[in-house]
C-alpha positions as protocol buffer text, in pm:
chain_id: "A"
residue {
  index: 1
  type: MET
  ca { x: 14 y: 10 z: 30 }
}
residue {
  index: 2
  type: ASN
  ca { x: 75 y: 381 z: -127 }
}
residue {
  index: 3
  type: ILE
  ca { x: 12 y: 487 z: 277 }
}
residue {
  index: 4
  type: LEU
  ca { x: -3 y: 911 z: 362 }
}
residue {
  index: 5
  type: LEU
  ca { x: 50 y: 998 z: 699 }
}
residue {
  index: 6
  type: THR
  ca { x: 49 y: 1250 z: 945 }
}
residue {
  index: 7
  type: GLY
  ca { x: 145 y: 1275 z: 1334 }
}
residue {
  index: 8
  type: ALA
  ca { x: 417 y: 1013 z: 1248 }
}
residue {
  index: 9
  type: THR
  ca { x: 657 y: 1158 z: 1461 }
}
residue {
  index: 10
  type: GLY
  ca { x: 452 y: 1106 z: 1771 }
}
residue {
  index: 11
  type: PHE
  ca { x: 490 y: 818 z: 2023 }
}
residue {
  index: 12
  type: VAL
  ca { x: 153 y: 690 z: 1916 }
}
residue {
  index: 13
  type: GLY
  ca { x: 316 y: 794 z: 1493 }
}
residue {
  index: 14
  type: GLN
  ca { x: 601 y: 604 z: 1585 }
}
residue {
  index: 15
  type: GLN
  ca { x: 521 y: 287 z: 1699 }
}
residue {
  index: 16
  type: LEU
  ca { x: 263 y: 264 z: 1357 }
}
residue {
  index: 17
  type: VAL
  ca { x: 591 y: 348 z: 1123 }
}
residue {
  index: 18
  type: LYS
  ca { x: 798 y: 60 z: 1287 }
}
residue {
  index: 19
  type: GLN
  ca { x: 466 y: -258 z: 1217 }
}
residue {
  index: 20
  type: LEU
  ca { x: 447 y: -64 z: 807 }
}
residue {
  index: 21
  type: TYR
  ca { x: 721 y: -70 z: 766 }
}
residue {
  index: 22
  type: ALA
  ca { x: 644 y: -341 z: 451 }
}
residue {
  index: 23
  type: HIS
  ca { x: 428 y: -12 z: 282 }
}
residue {
  index: 24
  type: GLN
  ca { x: 530 y: 289 z: 116 }
}
residue {
  index: 25
  type: LEU
  ca { x: 437 y: 611 z: 339 }
}
residue {
  index: 26
  type: THR
  ca { x: 497 y: 944 z: 255 }
}
residue {
  index: 27
  type: ILE
  ca { x: 548 y: 1162 z: 559 }
}
residue {
  index: 28
  type: VAL
  ca { x: 376 y: 1482 z: 639 }
}
residue {
  index: 29
  type: SER
  ca { x: 604 y: 1707 z: 876 }
}
residue {
  index: 30
  type: ARG
  ca { x: 665 y: 2035 z: 959 }
}
residue {
  index: 31
  type: ASN
  ca { x: 1064 y: 1977 z: 1028 }
}
residue {
  index: 32
  type: VAL
  ca { x: 1156 y: 1711 z: 747 }
}
residue {
  index: 33
  type: LYS
  ca { x: 1504 y: 1618 z: 858 }
}
residue {
  index: 34
  type: SER
  ca { x: 1436 y: 1631 z: 1230 }
}
residue {
  index: 35
  type: ALA
  ca { x: 1169 y: 1343 z: 1117 }
}
residue {
  index: 36
  type: GLN
  ca { x: 1385 y: 1128 z: 877 }
}
residue {
  index: 37
  type: LYS
  ca { x: 1603 y: 1086 z: 1214 }
}
residue {
  index: 38
  type: THR
  ca { x: 1350 y: 1013 z: 1426 }
}
residue {
  index: 39
  type: LEU
  ca { x: 1199 y: 756 z: 1172 }
}
residue {
  index: 40
  type: GLY
  ca { x: 1395 y: 692 z: 894 }
}
residue {
  index: 41
  type: SER
  ca { x: 1529 y: 771 z: 554 }
}
residue {
  index: 42
  type: LYS
  ca { x: 1367 y: 518 z: 391 }
}
residue {
  index: 43
  type: HIS
  ca { x: 1038 y: 696 z: 335 }
}
residue {
  index: 44
  type: CYS
  ca { x: 908 y: 999 z: 117 }
}
residue {
  index: 45
  type: TYR
  ca { x: 835 y: 1333 z: 301 }
}
residue {
  index: 46
  type: ILE
  ca { x: 700 y: 1634 z: 253 }
}
residue {
  index: 47
  type: GLU
  ca { x: 647 y: 1942 z: 478 }
}
residue {
  index: 48
  type: ASP
  ca { x: 260 y: 2048 z: 424 }
}
residue {
  index: 49
  type: ILE
  ca { x: 22 y: 1868 z: 273 }
}
residue {
  index: 50
  type: SER
  ca { x: -48 y: 2190 z: 55 }
}
residue {
  index: 51
  type: GLN
  ca { x: 168 y: 2048 z: -160 }
}
residue {
  index: 52
  type: LEU
  ca { x: -15 y: 1732 z: -262 }
}
residue {
  index: 53
  type: GLN
  ca { x: -249 y: 1853 z: -547 }
}
residue {
  index: 54
  type: ASN
  ca { x: -497 y: 1545 z: -510 }
}
residue {
  index: 55
  type: LEU
  ca { x: -474 y: 1174 z: -304 }
}
residue {
  index: 56
  type: ASN
  ca { x: -478 y: 1000 z: -644 }
}
residue {
  index: 57
  type: ASP
  ca { x: -161 y: 828 z: -595 }
}
residue {
  index: 58
  type: PHE
  ca { x: -242 y: 700 z: -237 }
}
residue {
  index: 59
  type: ASP
  ca { x: -442 y: 340 z: -83 }
}
residue {
  index: 60
  type: ALA
  ca { x: -477 y: 453 z: 243 }
}
residue {
  index: 61
  type: VAL
  ca { x: -431 y: 812 z: 451 }
}
residue {
  index: 62
  type: ILE
  ca { x: -356 y: 800 z: 871 }
}
residue {
  index: 63
  type: ASN
  ca { x: -425 y: 1126 z: 1045 }
}
residue {
  index: 64
  type: LEU
  ca { x: -268 y: 1102 z: 1362 }
}
residue {
  index: 65
  type: ALA
  ca { x: -148 y: 1505 z: 1389 }
}
residue {
  index: 66
  type: GLY
  ca { x: -235 y: 1693 z: 1650 }
}
residue {
  index: 67
  type: GLU
  ca { x: -98 y: 1953 z: 1961 }
}
residue {
  index: 68
  type: PRO
  ca { x: -71 y: 1738 z: 2263 }
}
residue {
  index: 69
  type: ILE
  ca { x: -420 y: 1797 z: 2473 }
}
residue {
  index: 70
  type: VAL
  ca { x: -143 y: 1795 z: 2822 }
}
residue {
  index: 71
  type: ALA
  ca { x: 144 y: 2023 z: 2664 }
}
residue {
  index: 72
  type: LYS
  ca { x: 38 y: 2263 z: 2779 }
}
residue {
  index: 73
  type: ARG
  ca { x: -220 y: 2530 z: 3022 }
}
residue {
  index: 74
  type: TRP
  ca { x: -544 y: 2560 z: 2871 }
}
residue {
  index: 75
  type: SER
  ca { x: -480 y: 2913 z: 2815 }
}
residue {
  index: 76
  type: LYS
  ca { x: -763 y: 3072 z: 2536 }
}
residue {
  index: 77
  type: LYS
  ca { x: -459 y: 3109 z: 2211 }
}
residue {
  index: 78
  type: GLN
  ca { x: -357 y: 2713 z: 2397 }
}
residue {
  index: 79
  type: LYS
  ca { x: -671 y: 2570 z: 2280 }
}
residue {
  index: 80
  type: GLN
  ca { x: -665 y: 2753 z: 1984 }
}
residue {
  index: 81
  type: ILE
  ca { x: -382 y: 2572 z: 1947 }
}
residue {
  index: 82
  type: ILE
  ca { x: -526 y: 2286 z: 1994 }
}
residue {
  index: 83
  type: CYS
  ca { x: -816 y: 2303 z: 1801 }
}
residue {
  index: 84
  type: ASN
  ca { x: -676 y: 2398 z: 1504 }
}
residue {
  index: 85
  type: SER
  ca { x: -425 y: 2193 z: 1421 }
}
residue {
  index: 86
  type: ARG
  ca { x: -633 y: 1863 z: 1486 }
}
residue {
  index: 87
  type: TRP
  ca { x: -965 y: 2061 z: 1245 }
}
residue {
  index: 88
  type: GLY
  ca { x: -738 y: 2201 z: 1018 }
}
residue {
  index: 89
  type: ILE
  ca { x: -496 y: 1922 z: 865 }
}
residue {
  index: 90
  type: THR
  ca { x: -853 y: 1717 z: 871 }
}
residue {
  index: 91
  type: GLN
  ca { x: -1006 y: 1944 z: 689 }
}
residue {
  index: 92
  type: LYS
  ca { x: -725 y: 1960 z: 400 }
}
residue {
  index: 93
  type: ILE
  ca { x: -711 y: 1645 z: 362 }
}
residue {
  index: 94
  type: THR
  ca { x: -1039 y: 1609 z: 280 }
}
residue {
  index: 95
  type: GLN
  ca { x: -1058 y: 1895 z: 79 }
}
residue {
  index: 96
  type: LEU
  ca { x: -802 y: 1651 z: -123 }
}
residue {
  index: 97
  type: MET
  ca { x: -996 y: 1338 z: -102 }
}
residue {
  index: 98
  type: LYS
  ca { x: -1282 y: 1578 z: -256 }
}
residue {
  index: 99
  type: ILE
  ca { x: -1155 y: 1668 z: -531 }
}
residue {
  index: 100
  type: SER
  ca { x: -898 y: 1292 z: -617 }
}
residue {
  index: 101
  type: GLN
  ca { x: -1079 y: 1117 z: -891 }
}
residue {
  index: 102
  type: GLN
  ca { x: -892 y: 798 z: -736 }
}
residue {
  index: 103
  type: PRO
  ca { x: -884 y: 888 z: -374 }
}
residue {
  index: 104
  type: PRO
  ca { x: -739 y: 623 z: -91 }
}
residue {
  index: 105
  type: SER
  ca { x: -945 y: 371 z: -23 }
}
residue {
  index: 106
  type: VAL
  ca { x: -988 y: 406 z: 342 }
}
residue {
  index: 107
  type: PHE
  ca { x: -912 y: 760 z: 597 }
}
residue {
  index: 108
  type: ILE
  ca { x: -831 y: 676 z: 928 }
}
residue {
  index: 109
  type: SER
  ca { x: -871 y: 914 z: 1149 }
}
residue {
  index: 110
  type: ALA
  ca { x: -725 y: 961 z: 1519 }
}
residue {
  index: 111
  type: SER
  ca { x: -977 y: 1170 z: 1781 }
}
residue {
  index: 112
  type: ALA
  ca { x: -1000 y: 1081 z: 2187 }
}
residue {
  index: 113
  type: ILE
  ca { x: -1249 y: 979 z: 2442 }
}
residue {
  index: 114
  type: GLY
  ca { x: -1244 y: 1357 z: 2533 }
}
residue {
  index: 115
  type: TYR
  ca { x: -1574 y: 1326 z: 2294 }
}
residue {
  index: 116
  type: TYR
  ca { x: -1811 y: 1209 z: 2499 }
}
residue {
  index: 117
  type: GLY
  ca { x: -1664 y: 1425 z: 2836 }
}
residue {
  index: 118
  type: LYS
  ca { x: -1760 y: 1413 z: 3162 }
}
residue {
  index: 119
  type: GLN
  ca { x: -1950 y: 1006 z: 3239 }
}
residue {
  index: 120
  type: GLY
  ca { x: -1916 y: 997 z: 3641 }
}
residue {
  index: 121
  type: GLN
  ca { x: -1921 y: 607 z: 3727 }
}
residue {
  index: 122
  type: ASN
  ca { x: -2151 y: 503 z: 3392 }
}
residue {
  index: 123
  type: PRO
  ca { x: -1944 y: 318 z: 3191 }
}
residue {
  index: 124
  type: VAL
  ca { x: -1949 y: 419 z: 2794 }
}
residue {
  index: 125
  type: ASP
  ca { x: -1929 y: 265 z: 2446 }
}
residue {
  index: 126
  type: GLU
  ca { x: -1980 y: 434 z: 2076 }
}
residue {
  index: 127
  type: LYS
  ca { x: -2370 y: 441 z: 2101 }
}
residue {
  index: 128
  type: SER
  ca { x: -2352 y: 673 z: 2486 }
}
residue {
  index: 129
  type: SER
  ca { x: -2443 y: 1035 z: 2436 }
}
residue {
  index: 130
  type: PHE
  ca { x: -2141 y: 1294 z: 2541 }
}
residue {
  index: 131
  type: HIS
  ca { x: -2133 y: 1577 z: 2821 }
}
residue {
  index: 132
  type: ASP
  ca { x: -2061 y: 1939 z: 2612 }
}
residue {
  index: 133
  type: GLU
  ca { x: -1738 y: 2056 z: 2692 }
}
residue {
  index: 134
  type: PHE
  ca { x: -1432 y: 2165 z: 2541 }
}
residue {
  index: 135
  type: CYS
  ca { x: -1244 y: 1835 z: 2456 }
}
residue {
  index: 136
  type: HIS
  ca { x: -1618 y: 1741 z: 2337 }
}
residue {
  index: 137
  type: GLN
  ca { x: -1665 y: 1996 z: 2155 }
}
residue {
  index: 138
  type: VAL
  ca { x: -1251 y: 1964 z: 2014 }
}
residue {
  index: 139
  type: CYS
  ca { x: -1340 y: 1607 z: 1910 }
}
residue {
  index: 140
  type: ALA
  ca { x: -1631 y: 1662 z: 1793 }
}
residue {
  index: 141
  type: LYS
  ca { x: -1541 y: 1894 z: 1505 }
}
residue {
  index: 142
  type: TRP
  ca { x: -1251 y: 1698 z: 1429 }
}
residue {
  index: 143
  type: GLU
  ca { x: -1441 y: 1371 z: 1377 }
}
residue {
  index: 144
  type: GLU
  ca { x: -1714 y: 1542 z: 1174 }
}
residue {
  index: 145
  type: PHE
  ca { x: -1469 y: 1698 z: 929 }
}
residue {
  index: 146
  type: ALA
  ca { x: -1268 y: 1344 z: 871 }
}
residue {
  index: 147
  type: LEU
  ca { x: -1598 y: 1227 z: 828 }
}
residue {
  index: 148
  type: GLU
  ca { x: -1724 y: 1421 z: 594 }
}
residue {
  index: 149
  type: ALA
  ca { x: -1489 y: 1218 z: 373 }
}
residue {
  index: 150
  type: ASN
  ca { x: -1714 y: 922 z: 289 }
}
residue {
  index: 151
  type: SER
  ca { x: -1829 y: 825 z: -26 }
}
residue {
  index: 152
  type: ASP
  ca { x: -1886 y: 517 z: -206 }
}
residue {
  index: 153
  type: LYS
  ca { x: -1463 y: 488 z: -296 }
}
residue {
  index: 154
  type: THR
  ca { x: -1344 y: 606 z: 29 }
}
residue {
  index: 155
  type: ARG
  ca { x: -1492 y: 425 z: 400 }
}
residue {
  index: 156
  type: VAL
  ca { x: -1325 y: 581 z: 711 }
}
residue {
  index: 157
  type: CYS
  ca { x: -1286 y: 510 z: 1078 }
}
residue {
  index: 158
  type: ILE
  ca { x: -1257 y: 763 z: 1364 }
}
residue {
  index: 159
  type: ALA
  ca { x: -1036 y: 618 z: 1629 }
}
residue {
  index: 160
  type: ARG
  ca { x: -1159 y: 761 z: 2019 }
}
residue {
  index: 161
  type: ILE
  ca { x: -836 y: 683 z: 2189 }
}
residue {
  index: 162
  type: GLY
  ca { x: -804 y: 665 z: 2513 }
}
residue {
  index: 163
  type: ILE
  ca { x: -435 y: 648 z: 2741 }
}
residue {
  index: 164
  type: VAL
  ca { x: -180 y: 474 z: 2571 }
}
residue {
  index: 165
  type: LEU
  ca { x: 31 y: 269 z: 2713 }
}
residue {
  index: 166
  type: GLY
  ca { x: 409 y: 233 z: 2633 }
}
residue {
  index: 167
  type: LYS
  ca { x: 747 y: 205 z: 2663 }
}
residue {
  index: 168
  type: ASN
  ca { x: 892 y: 573 z: 2652 }
}
residue {
  index: 169
  type: GLY
  ca { x: 681 y: 811 z: 2577 }
}
residue {
  index: 170
  type: GLY
  ca { x: 284 y: 930 z: 2606 }
}
residue {
  index: 171
  type: ALA
  ca { x: 81 y: 902 z: 2925 }
}
residue {
  index: 172
  type: LEU
  ca { x: 292 y: 658 z: 3138 }
}
residue {
  index: 173
  type: ALA
  ca { x: 648 y: 907 z: 3080 }
}
residue {
  index: 174
  type: LYS
  ca { x: 439 y: 1124 z: 3242 }
}
residue {
  index: 175
  type: MET
  ca { x: 287 y: 903 z: 3542 }
}
residue {
  index: 176
  type: LEU
  ca { x: 665 y: 721 z: 3589 }
}
residue {
  index: 177
  type: PRO
  ca { x: 928 y: 967 z: 3723 }
}
residue {
  index: 178
  type: PRO
  ca { x: 655 y: 1004 z: 4111 }
}
residue {
  index: 179
  type: PHE
  ca { x: 564 y: 648 z: 4088 }
}
residue {
  index: 180
  type: LYS
  ca { x: 824 y: 515 z: 4063 }
}
residue {
  index: 181
  type: LEU
  ca { x: 1025 y: 726 z: 4395 }
}
residue {
  index: 182
  type: GLY
  ca { x: 776 y: 612 z: 4566 }
}
residue {
  index: 183
  type: LEU
  ca { x: 547 y: 907 z: 4566 }
}
residue {
  index: 184
  type: GLY
  ca { x: 227 y: 777 z: 4343 }
}
residue {
  index: 185
  type: GLY
  ca { x: -80 y: 733 z: 4409 }
}
residue {
  index: 186
  type: PRO
  ca { x: -469 y: 828 z: 4379 }
}
residue {
  index: 187
  type: ILE
  ca { x: -655 y: 1157 z: 4260 }
}
residue {
  index: 188
  type: GLY
  ca { x: -926 y: 1253 z: 4562 }
}
residue {
  index: 189
  type: LYS
  ca { x: -1075 y: 861 z: 4615 }
}
residue {
  index: 190
  type: GLY
  ca { x: -917 y: 716 z: 4301 }
}
residue {
  index: 191
  type: GLN
  ca { x: -1296 y: 633 z: 4189 }
}
residue {
  index: 192
  type: GLN
  ca { x: -1272 y: 797 z: 3842 }
}
residue {
  index: 193
  type: GLY
  ca { x: -1212 y: 587 z: 3556 }
}
residue {
  index: 194
  type: MET
  ca { x: -865 y: 543 z: 3382 }
}
residue {
  index: 195
  type: SER
  ca { x: -1016 y: 338 z: 3018 }
}
residue {
  index: 196
  type: TRP
  ca { x: -604 y: 240 z: 2875 }
}
residue {
  index: 197
  type: ILE
  ca { x: -542 y: 93 z: 2535 }
}
residue {
  index: 198
  type: HIS
  ca { x: -226 y: -75 z: 2539 }
}
residue {
  index: 199
  type: ILE
  ca { x: 7 y: 57 z: 2266 }
}
residue {
  index: 200
  type: ASP
  ca { x: 82 y: -251 z: 2091 }
}
residue {
  index: 201
  type: ASP
  ca { x: -307 y: -332 z: 2043 }
}
residue {
  index: 202
  type: LEU
  ca { x: -396 y: 23 z: 1914 }
}
residue {
  index: 203
  type: VAL
  ca { x: -165 y: 9 z: 1655 }
}
residue {
  index: 204
  type: GLY
  ca { x: -286 y: -387 z: 1587 }
}
residue {
  index: 205
  type: LEU
  ca { x: -614 y: -160 z: 1564 }
}
residue {
  index: 206
  type: PHE
  ca { x: -527 y: 82 z: 1271 }
}
residue {
  index: 207
  type: GLN
  ca { x: -395 y: -226 z: 1072 }
}
residue {
  index: 208
  type: TRP
  ca { x: -701 y: -414 z: 1097 }
}
residue {
  index: 209
  type: MET
  ca { x: -887 y: -99 z: 1005 }
}
residue {
  index: 210
  type: LEU
  ca { x: -634 y: -21 z: 708 }
}
residue {
  index: 211
  type: ASN
  ca { x: -689 y: -464 z: 638 }
}
residue {
  index: 212
  type: THR
  ca { x: -1070 y: -496 z: 717 }
}
residue {
  index: 213
  type: ASN
  ca { x: -1316 y: -399 z: 453 }
}
residue {
  index: 214
  type: SER
  ca { x: -1598 y: -377 z: 660 }
}
residue {
  index: 215
  type: ALA
  ca { x: -1448 y: -132 z: 884 }
}
residue {
  index: 216
  type: THR
  ca { x: -1584 y: 212 z: 888 }
}
residue {
  index: 217
  type: GLY
  ca { x: -1754 y: 483 z: 1116 }
}
residue {
  index: 218
  type: VAL
  ca { x: -1653 y: 540 z: 1513 }
}
residue {
  index: 219
  type: TYR
  ca { x: -1409 y: 309 z: 1726 }
}
residue {
  index: 220
  type: ASN
  ca { x: -1365 y: 321 z: 2080 }
}
residue {
  index: 221
  type: ALA
  ca { x: -987 y: 261 z: 2079 }
}
residue {
  index: 222
  type: THR
  ca { x: -942 y: 175 z: 2468 }
}
residue {
  index: 223
  type: ALA
  ca { x: -918 y: -192 z: 2598 }
}
residue {
  index: 224
  type: PRO
  ca { x: -1222 y: -382 z: 2725 }
}
residue {
  index: 225
  type: ASN
  ca { x: -1158 y: -360 z: 3102 }
}
residue {
  index: 226
  type: PRO
  ca { x: -1135 y: -16 z: 3145 }
}
residue {
  index: 227
  type: VAL
  ca { x: -1018 y: 80 z: 3583 }
}
residue {
  index: 228
  type: SER
  ca { x: -1101 y: 343 z: 3839 }
}
residue {
  index: 229
  type: ASN
  ca { x: -762 y: 558 z: 3907 }
}
residue {
  index: 230
  type: ALA
  ca { x: -734 y: 354 z: 4236 }
}
residue {
  index: 231
  type: GLU
  ca { x: -697 y: 40 z: 4101 }
}
residue {
  index: 232
  type: PHE
  ca { x: -450 y: 119 z: 3780 }
}
residue {
  index: 233
  type: SER
  ca { x: -300 y: 369 z: 4123 }
}
residue {
  index: 234
  type: ARG
  ca { x: -247 y: 20 z: 4257 }
}
residue {
  index: 235
  type: ALA
  ca { x: -75 y: -170 z: 3905 }
}
residue {
  index: 236
  type: LEU
  ca { x: 172 y: 59 z: 3819 }
}
residue {
  index: 237
  type: GLY
  ca { x: 264 y: 80 z: 4197 }
}
residue {
  index: 238
  type: LYS
  ca { x: 230 y: -322 z: 4189 }
}
residue {
  index: 239
  type: ALA
  ca { x: 489 y: -344 z: 3903 }
}
residue {
  index: 240
  type: LEU
  ca { x: 734 y: -118 z: 3973 }
}
residue {
  index: 241
  type: ASN
  ca { x: 767 y: -232 z: 4302 }
}
residue {
  index: 242
  type: ARG
  ca { x: 682 y: 51 z: 4460 }
}
residue {
  index: 243
  type: PRO
  ca { x: 421 y: 156 z: 4719 }
}
residue {
  index: 244
  type: ALA
  ca { x: 95 y: 363 z: 4590 }
}
residue {
  index: 245
  type: VAL
  ca { x: -65 y: 526 z: 4856 }
}
residue {
  index: 246
  type: ILE
  ca { x: -3 y: 903 z: 4823 }
}
residue {
  index: 247
  type: THR
  ca { x: -345 y: 1062 z: 4772 }
}
residue {
  index: 248
  type: THR
  ca { x: -320 y: 1367 z: 4513 }
}
residue {
  index: 249
  type: PRO
  ca { x: -575 y: 1653 z: 4618 }
}
residue {
  index: 250
  type: PRO
  ca { x: -819 y: 1738 z: 4302 }
}
residue {
  index: 251
  type: LEU
  ca { x: -786 y: 2124 z: 4449 }
}
residue {
  index: 252
  type: ALA
  ca { x: -406 y: 2115 z: 4408 }
}
residue {
  index: 253
  type: LEU
  ca { x: -419 y: 1968 z: 4022 }
}
residue {
  index: 254
  type: SER
  ca { x: -713 y: 2263 z: 3972 }
}
residue {
  index: 255
  type: LEU
  ca { x: -461 y: 2545 z: 4117 }
}
residue {
  index: 256
  type: ALA
  ca { x: -182 y: 2376 z: 3913 }
}
residue {
  index: 257
  type: MET
  ca { x: -337 y: 2284 z: 3572 }
}
residue {
  index: 258
  type: GLY
  ca { x: -676 y: 2466 z: 3585 }
}
residue {
  index: 259
  type: GLU
  ca { x: -942 y: 2385 z: 3337 }
}
residue {
  index: 260
  type: MET
  ca { x: -729 y: 2076 z: 3177 }
}
residue {
  index: 261
  type: SER
  ca { x: -703 y: 1888 z: 3503 }
}
residue {
  index: 262
  type: GLN
  ca { x: -1088 y: 1786 z: 3503 }
}
residue {
  index: 263
  type: LEU
  ca { x: -898 y: 1527 z: 3250 }
}
residue {
  index: 264
  type: LEU
  ca { x: -767 y: 1386 z: 3589 }
}
residue {
  index: 265
  type: ILE
  ca { x: -1020 y: 1474 z: 3834 }
}
residue {
  index: 266
  type: GLU
  ca { x: -1318 y: 1368 z: 3593 }
}
residue {
  index: 267
  type: GLY
  ca { x: -1207 y: 1005 z: 3407 }
}
residue {
  index: 268
  type: GLN
  ca { x: -1467 y: 837 z: 3193 }
}
residue {
  index: 269
  type: TYR
  ca { x: -1489 y: 423 z: 3213 }
}
residue {
  index: 270
  type: VAL
  ca { x: -1507 y: 362 z: 2818 }
}
residue {
  index: 271
  type: LEU
  ca { x: -1575 y: 34 z: 2620 }
}
residue {
  index: 272
  type: PRO
  ca { x: -1454 y: -72 z: 2266 }
}
residue {
  index: 273
  type: ALA
  ca { x: -1832 y: -230 z: 2202 }
}
residue {
  index: 274
  type: LYS
  ca { x: -1766 y: -218 z: 1827 }
}
residue {
  index: 275
  type: ALA
  ca { x: -1415 y: -338 z: 1755 }
}
residue {
  index: 276
  type: LEU
  ca { x: -1517 y: -648 z: 1973 }
}
residue {
  index: 277
  type: ASN
  ca { x: -1873 y: -712 z: 1776 }
}
residue {
  index: 278
  type: GLU
  ca { x: -1674 y: -715 z: 1485 }
}
residue {
  index: 279
  type: GLY
  ca { x: -1381 y: -939 z: 1555 }
}
residue {
  index: 280
  type: PHE
  ca { x: -1054 y: -709 z: 1625 }
}
residue {
  index: 281
  type: GLN
  ca { x: -914 y: -912 z: 1971 }
}
residue {
  index: 282
  type: PHE
  ca { x: -652 y: -737 z: 2188 }
}
residue {
  index: 283
  type: SER
  ca { x: -366 y: -899 z: 2286 }
}
residue {
  index: 284
  type: TYR
  ca { x: -356 y: -702 z: 2646 }
}
residue {
  index: 285
  type: THR
  ca { x: -741 y: -681 z: 2821 }
}
residue {
  index: 286
  type: ASP
  ca { x: -630 y: -692 z: 3238 }
}
residue {
  index: 287
  type: VAL
  ca { x: -431 y: -360 z: 3350 }
}
residue {
  index: 288
  type: ASN
  ca { x: -184 y: -563 z: 3559 }
}
residue {
  index: 289
  type: THR
  ca { x: -18 y: -796 z: 3275 }
}
residue {
  index: 290
  type: ALA
  ca { x: -22 y: -411 z: 3033 }
}
residue {
  index: 291
  type: LEU
  ca { x: 139 y: -241 z: 3272 }
}
residue {
  index: 292
  type: ASN
  ca { x: 378 y: -495 z: 3339 }
}
residue {
  index: 293
  type: GLU
  ca { x: 503 y: -599 z: 3008 }
}
residue {
  index: 294
  type: VAL
  ca { x: 527 y: -222 z: 2963 }
}
residue {
  index: 295
  type: VAL
  ca { x: 731 y: -144 z: 3288 }
}
residue {
  index: 296
  type: GLY
  ca { x: 786 y: -403 z: 3526 }
}
residue {
  index: 297
  type: LYS
  ca { x: 1145 y: -557 z: 3568 }
}
């Protein structure tokens, strides 16, 4: 396959590139030299998707581009950067799809479980309603722009990604320092949901979407067994052989992180009902097994 890939230098993108080695990849990156150094020189690179007149030469597009949601405090300016980094490139891809005589047969676009917003203790799947807040608004428009590319020639798959567990990056990179020092633990009462997925399963799900002609629409990219924040903390402490009993007060997070802290304080219990119903098999369904593989000694 000839695949156009955005967001390839991110944590998920790097792992996906490794697994797509048998395909011809054209990677969109604002810093081509840096991307080549990270991903290798065997791939084709372009600086901006606007360099393309159409997408006739591609069999598939995978869109992972977007400013990290937890990179900086959510000022008005940062919120706009988060939105524009997702919406702009997705719109451009869809526009190129529409003017292509032979568009790619599949367009896979990332989204996030933030689509659902606050859900409390209630499990949610792809058919569940949402709570209208900033994260939902970001994801809803992101998905809307991608789904506009759907046609009789192109199927569109949306992956609402949860907390990705993998070595040397992702959410764990921010969690590990205090846990390694024995200073980790739950946030507040620890009842909020943590919907996680092992990086191998996430990459596998992308590959399944790529190769399964019947796959279309929205999929929750989360493991089948979400856990509470308290359960996750215990599992991470156990994998590191460290105590994990120091509680972080929600108020302290709110003061330090502002509105962004709600991602950690609220949480969600998200189920991958559609992927399971359509036959995708997860390798990691237990958080203890997943964390042992990632950080265990």
